XYZ file of C-alpha atoms in Angstrom:
386
model
C 13.866 45.634 -3.919
C 11.668 43.487 -6.130
C 13.101 40.756 -8.329
C 11.438 41.820 -11.549
C 11.053 45.439 -12.584
C 8.081 46.536 -14.692
C 10.468 46.878 -17.639
C 11.618 43.260 -17.383
C 8.047 42.018 -17.111
C 7.092 43.994 -20.211
C 10.054 42.491 -22.086
C 8.970 38.982 -21.078
C 5.403 39.663 -22.228
C 6.660 41.090 -25.517
C 8.806 37.987 -26.071
C 5.815 35.705 -25.551
C 3.692 37.837 -27.891
C 6.455 37.820 -30.490
C 6.651 34.028 -30.363
C 2.891 33.910 -30.656
C 2.976 36.226 -33.676
C 5.767 34.360 -35.485
C 4.080 30.996 -34.996
C 0.756 32.405 -36.143
C 2.416 33.174 -39.502
C 3.169 29.513 -40.200
C 1.514 28.766 -43.520
C -0.535 25.791 -42.433
C -1.856 27.830 -39.471
C -3.224 30.500 -41.787
C -4.385 28.181 -44.553
C -5.473 24.875 -43.047
C -6.574 22.138 -45.379
C -10.315 22.825 -45.556
C -11.035 19.314 -46.836
C -9.273 17.826 -43.815
C -11.136 20.182 -41.476
C -14.455 19.189 -42.990
C -13.802 15.507 -42.261
C -13.942 16.142 -38.495
C -17.063 17.498 -36.845
C -16.057 19.675 -33.905
C -16.250 19.637 -30.983
C -14.873 16.137 -30.353
C -15.506 15.070 -26.757
C -13.499 12.516 -24.807
C -14.345 11.398 -21.273
C -11.893 9.520 -19.069
C -11.823 8.530 -15.436
C -9.840 6.976 -12.608
C -10.926 5.080 -9.509
C -8.294 4.468 -6.838
C -8.819 3.140 -3.301
C -6.517 1.902 -0.527
C -6.409 -0.093 2.663
C -3.754 1.143 5.093
C -2.340 -0.537 8.191
C 0.040 1.333 10.495
C 2.712 -1.006 11.869
C 4.387 1.433 14.281
C 3.153 1.870 17.848
C 1.265 5.127 18.532
C 1.628 6.346 14.917
C -1.575 6.699 12.876
C -2.053 5.902 9.185
C -1.212 9.514 8.262
C 2.192 9.286 9.967
C 1.246 11.419 12.984
C 2.581 10.308 16.366
C 0.179 10.197 19.349
C 1.910 9.988 22.723
C -1.424 9.116 24.389
C -1.930 6.085 22.138
C -4.904 7.542 20.248
C -5.102 7.670 16.476
C -6.336 5.345 13.739
C -4.019 2.479 12.877
C -5.997 1.038 9.936
C -8.222 2.662 7.372
C -10.092 2.147 4.108
C -9.472 5.199 1.967
C -10.876 6.554 -1.296
C -7.961 8.406 -2.865
C -9.213 9.324 -6.339
C -12.480 9.342 -8.223
C -11.405 11.424 -11.159
C -13.418 12.466 -14.191
C -11.767 14.231 -17.121
C -13.508 15.867 -20.058
C -11.431 16.848 -23.070
C -13.079 18.882 -25.830
C -11.228 19.264 -29.127
C -13.019 22.353 -30.435
C -10.838 22.857 -33.532
C -7.823 21.302 -35.201
C -5.492 23.250 -32.903
C -7.589 24.100 -29.850
C -8.597 21.924 -26.913
C -10.212 22.573 -23.551
C -9.613 20.188 -20.635
C -11.352 19.881 -17.269
C -10.326 17.376 -14.574
C -12.090 16.943 -11.229
C -11.395 14.607 -8.316
C -14.790 13.846 -6.783
C -13.147 12.067 -3.853
C -12.018 15.489 -2.576
C -15.607 16.273 -1.565
C -14.808 14.364 1.635
C -12.624 17.344 2.584
C -13.424 21.042 2.436
C -13.986 21.325 -1.347
C -13.373 25.089 -1.553
C -9.784 24.780 -2.752
C -10.022 21.188 -3.981
C -12.019 19.013 -6.416
C -11.233 20.966 -9.609
C -7.712 20.064 -10.728
C -7.140 20.795 -14.424
C -9.069 23.562 -16.160
C -7.199 24.928 -19.156
C -7.246 25.845 -22.826
C -4.399 24.703 -25.067
C -3.669 26.077 -28.537
C -1.109 24.192 -30.630
C 0.500 26.064 -33.514
C 2.801 23.157 -34.363
C 4.789 20.494 -32.507
C 7.344 23.248 -31.884
C 5.021 25.590 -30.002
C 1.841 25.305 -27.949
C 0.333 27.663 -25.379
C -1.587 26.514 -22.304
C -3.600 28.934 -20.173
C -5.628 28.280 -17.039
C -5.092 25.805 -14.212
C -2.612 23.059 -15.087
C 0.585 21.348 -13.935
C 3.663 23.363 -15.006
C 6.546 21.106 -16.006
C 9.274 21.143 -13.370
C 10.529 17.560 -13.224
C 9.696 14.030 -14.360
C 6.569 13.570 -12.267
C 4.750 16.542 -13.832
C 4.858 14.814 -17.222
C 2.577 11.872 -16.362
C -0.663 11.350 -14.378
C -1.073 9.617 -11.024
C -2.706 6.544 -12.595
C 0.502 5.365 -14.291
C 2.848 6.148 -11.410
C 5.397 3.422 -10.693
C 5.174 3.646 -6.912
C 2.522 4.249 -4.258
C 2.110 7.973 -4.740
C 3.943 11.121 -5.751
C 7.368 11.564 -4.180
C 7.682 13.570 -0.971
C 9.621 16.275 -2.803
C 6.862 16.619 -5.425
C 4.349 17.279 -2.646
C 6.589 19.848 -0.944
C 7.460 21.651 -4.180
C 3.737 21.780 -4.939
C 3.227 23.728 -1.706
C 5.967 26.107 -2.877
C 4.198 26.750 -6.196
C 6.643 25.023 -8.551
C 4.791 21.741 -9.145
C 1.257 20.307 -8.872
C -1.742 22.334 -10.069
C -1.090 26.055 -10.533
C -2.826 28.924 -12.350
C -0.973 30.717 -15.127
C 0.403 30.457 -18.664
C 2.845 28.020 -20.273
C 4.585 27.572 -23.633
C 5.766 24.071 -24.605
C 7.221 22.386 -27.652
C 9.432 19.724 -29.214
C 12.441 20.372 -31.447
C 15.478 18.619 -32.935
C 18.929 19.811 -31.966
C 20.824 17.996 -34.689
C 20.166 14.357 -33.859
C 19.081 15.086 -30.284
C 15.333 15.334 -29.530
C 14.644 18.344 -27.343
C 11.604 19.375 -25.301
C 11.033 22.634 -23.480
C 8.487 24.279 -21.214
C 8.402 27.907 -20.031
C 5.781 28.783 -17.417
C 4.621 31.765 -15.372
C 2.176 31.076 -12.531
C 0.681 32.733 -9.474
C 2.339 30.088 -7.317
C -0.317 29.866 -4.598
C -1.999 26.626 -5.690
C -5.210 25.582 -7.396
C -8.710 27.046 -7.202
C -7.624 30.386 -5.742
C -9.733 33.486 -6.386
C -6.700 35.795 -6.553
C -2.949 35.629 -6.285
C -1.928 36.257 -2.679
C 0.592 38.926 -3.716
C 1.840 40.751 -6.817
C 4.726 38.352 -7.356
C 4.864 35.580 -9.948
C 6.980 32.453 -10.328
C 8.805 31.815 -13.614
C 10.119 28.349 -14.432
C 11.777 26.534 -17.326
C 12.230 22.855 -18.101
C 14.604 21.544 -20.794
C 14.744 17.838 -21.711
C 17.425 16.293 -23.932
C 17.019 12.806 -25.423
C 20.599 11.529 -25.350
C 20.039 7.854 -26.218
C 17.182 6.470 -28.276
C 18.221 2.865 -27.629
C 17.961 3.203 -23.842
C 15.378 6.038 -23.846
C 17.846 8.044 -21.778
C 16.714 11.607 -21.078
C 18.260 14.424 -19.065
C 16.029 17.162 -17.680
C 17.182 20.554 -16.387
C 14.785 22.666 -14.334
C 15.154 26.216 -13.059
C 12.876 28.851 -11.619
C 12.940 32.336 -10.116
C 10.181 34.435 -8.668
C 8.889 36.799 -6.064
C 6.758 35.899 -3.041
C 5.647 38.541 -0.545
C 8.235 40.958 -2.019
C 11.032 38.439 -1.455
C 12.973 36.758 -4.250
C 12.877 32.951 -4.375
C 14.403 30.301 -6.605
C 14.282 26.601 -7.439
C 16.612 24.308 -9.396
C 16.512 20.652 -10.316
C 17.981 17.911 -12.457
C 16.488 14.562 -13.440
C 17.558 11.471 -15.351
C 15.281 8.800 -16.802
C 15.856 5.652 -18.818
C 13.931 2.651 -20.121
C 15.924 -0.500 -20.885
C 14.078 -3.135 -22.904
C 15.880 -6.433 -22.258
C 13.529 -8.418 -24.514
C 9.848 -8.210 -25.550
C 8.760 -9.214 -22.022
C 11.303 -7.761 -19.579
C 11.998 -4.042 -19.130
C 13.543 -1.763 -16.516
C 12.380 1.813 -16.031
C 14.574 4.110 -13.881
C 14.101 7.650 -12.597
C 16.511 9.812 -10.628
C 15.599 13.341 -9.589
C 17.044 16.012 -7.295
C 15.775 19.504 -6.457
C 16.548 22.465 -4.209
C 14.555 25.624 -3.551
C 13.789 28.483 -1.212
C 11.312 27.259 1.387
C 9.324 30.485 1.442
C 6.288 28.783 2.994
C 8.313 27.903 6.103
C 10.009 31.309 6.043
C 6.654 33.144 6.128
C 5.463 31.131 9.133
C 8.287 32.583 11.256
C 7.606 35.715 13.307
C 8.807 38.709 11.186
C 10.845 39.970 14.123
C 12.737 36.678 14.378
C 13.313 35.651 10.793
C 16.292 36.873 8.710
C 15.815 39.300 5.841
C 16.979 36.732 3.268
C 14.531 33.815 2.808
C 17.329 31.726 1.261
C 18.377 30.921 4.825
C 15.392 28.526 4.644
C 16.160 25.974 1.951
C 14.575 22.657 1.000
C 16.511 19.859 -0.688
C 15.311 16.479 -1.896
C 16.172 13.550 -4.146
C 14.725 10.170 -5.071
C 15.632 7.111 -7.101
C 12.919 4.857 -8.512
C 13.718 1.644 -10.430
C 10.759 -0.342 -11.769
C 11.092 -3.870 -13.208
C 8.234 -4.998 -15.478
C 7.377 -8.385 -16.977
C 4.752 -8.670 -19.715
C 2.679 -11.823 -19.204
C -0.068 -11.053 -21.743
C -2.400 -13.690 -20.344
C -6.115 -13.204 -20.895
C -6.616 -12.486 -17.175
C -3.228 -10.992 -16.301
C -1.338 -8.510 -18.438
C 1.878 -7.857 -16.463
C 3.494 -7.605 -13.061
C 5.866 -4.959 -11.706
C 8.394 -4.637 -8.898
C 9.588 -1.223 -7.745
C 11.458 0.226 -4.778
C 11.727 4.000 -4.395
C 14.295 5.585 -2.103
C 13.717 9.212 -1.085
C 15.683 11.803 0.838
C 14.064 15.085 1.863
C 15.162 17.873 4.191
C 12.755 20.820 4.351
C 15.144 23.145 6.220
C 18.658 21.757 5.850
C 20.528 25.019 6.442
C 19.066 26.074 9.819
C 17.234 23.150 11.406
C 18.106 19.986 9.536
C 15.982 16.902 10.183
C 16.110 14.796 7.001
C 13.443 12.258 6.185
C 14.363 9.053 4.403
C 11.616 6.942 2.847
C 11.844 3.500 1.254
C 8.759 2.182 -0.548
C 8.961 -1.328 -2.050
C 5.896 -2.141 -4.181
C 4.560 -5.181 -6.038
C 1.883 -4.691 -8.674
C -0.347 -6.894 -10.800
C -1.828 -5.414 -13.972
C -5.034 -7.048 -15.196
C -5.802 -4.750 -18.134
C -3.247 -3.130 -20.437
C -2.062 0.438 -19.872
C -2.878 0.194 -16.143
C -6.570 -0.203 -16.902
C -6.922 -2.303 -13.746
C -4.255 -3.190 -11.199
C -3.580 -4.147 -7.599
C -0.503 -2.968 -5.684
C 0.920 -4.141 -2.375
C 3.726 -2.395 -0.556
C 5.256 -1.020 2.608
C 6.374 2.544 3.278
C 9.275 2.918 5.726
C 9.860 6.451 7.067
C 12.930 7.343 9.101
C 13.888 10.724 10.620
C 17.235 11.821 11.987
C 15.420 13.257 15.028
C 12.020 12.032 16.174
C 9.600 14.644 17.545
C 6.669 13.404 19.620
C 3.114 14.297 18.604
C 4.234 15.376 15.122
C 4.567 13.685 11.767
C 8.366 13.745 12.169
C 8.377 10.280 13.678
C 9.566 6.902 12.414
C 6.760 4.962 10.786
C 6.036 1.725 8.910
C 2.884 1.591 6.804
C 1.427 -1.375 4.892
C -0.645 -0.528 1.807
C -3.010 -2.398 -0.519
C -4.135 -0.261 -3.449
C -6.591 -0.991 -6.261
C -7.266 1.160 -9.289
C -9.149 1.187 -12.565
C -8.798 3.569 -15.512
C -11.694 4.051 -17.876
């Protein structure tokens, strides 16, 4: 029995079209100020980029820099690595329409067939209350989807972000999304509703007839402390099996004075691990994929001090704690990761910075010759935004 009948899908499509139609009837959408339009010559092009490189040193015996254990002592224990060489082109082709393309040229070092191209979408904005995005983009399903890698407060994305990307809920996906900002009385409110294929970026076709539907709601509960609460939920169908995902996140920014500030993020998610479920022999796996569940959480505080010197803009201290169990119901082996980081910012808005840190990974059960093995990794990372 499929999760969504044809009737329900038609109703969802009609609802999206109705929203599209209502918003299209907004007066300023039909009758834009021609004088204002004439002042801007379209298209307006904007080019941005990111360079990010690392030096990694493995500090655990027989574990390489990728966290893989080698019982025979082989493996690389130190490595220079080019992580990102991103180029983004944004074309504002009208007052309300933009087209964005983002490519990571560093991915040419791997098989580029399903890599390199990251964002490729068209966005039409009716008003701050409603915008549609179509193409390949990052559907909102948590805090990390709302900002790019170059302003991340730790070493990299959280472990749960990576795993939920494999499941089709986060990272780059192909589909359609509606987003907007509203006021619920005195409470600022943001929403995102997305439908995606759920099988990752740069795919020729969906790998089945199922789709994944997700919603994110964000409530601004305190302007003074920038305290926001996000609620995330998703349902879908993968290989004729129903799947789900839920999550909650909290974020806050406390400004102690003009120089000192503390940014905090707390996020927890749970979902059907349908990727793991589909790797099991059909004769051995249960009929319900919800027997295979993934659960994760992280807490990331980041202390920042604004120096505003001509050669040094700021420094930051962060320490992220993560908990992740990819199959907690049947074969639990949780991974705990602690990543303390120290960063120096030489240009404002992370234009240039150096980060030093250590990543400590601990598993409940260590498995030889796999990545489920305790590991300590030292990292030096440099980046420049342009």
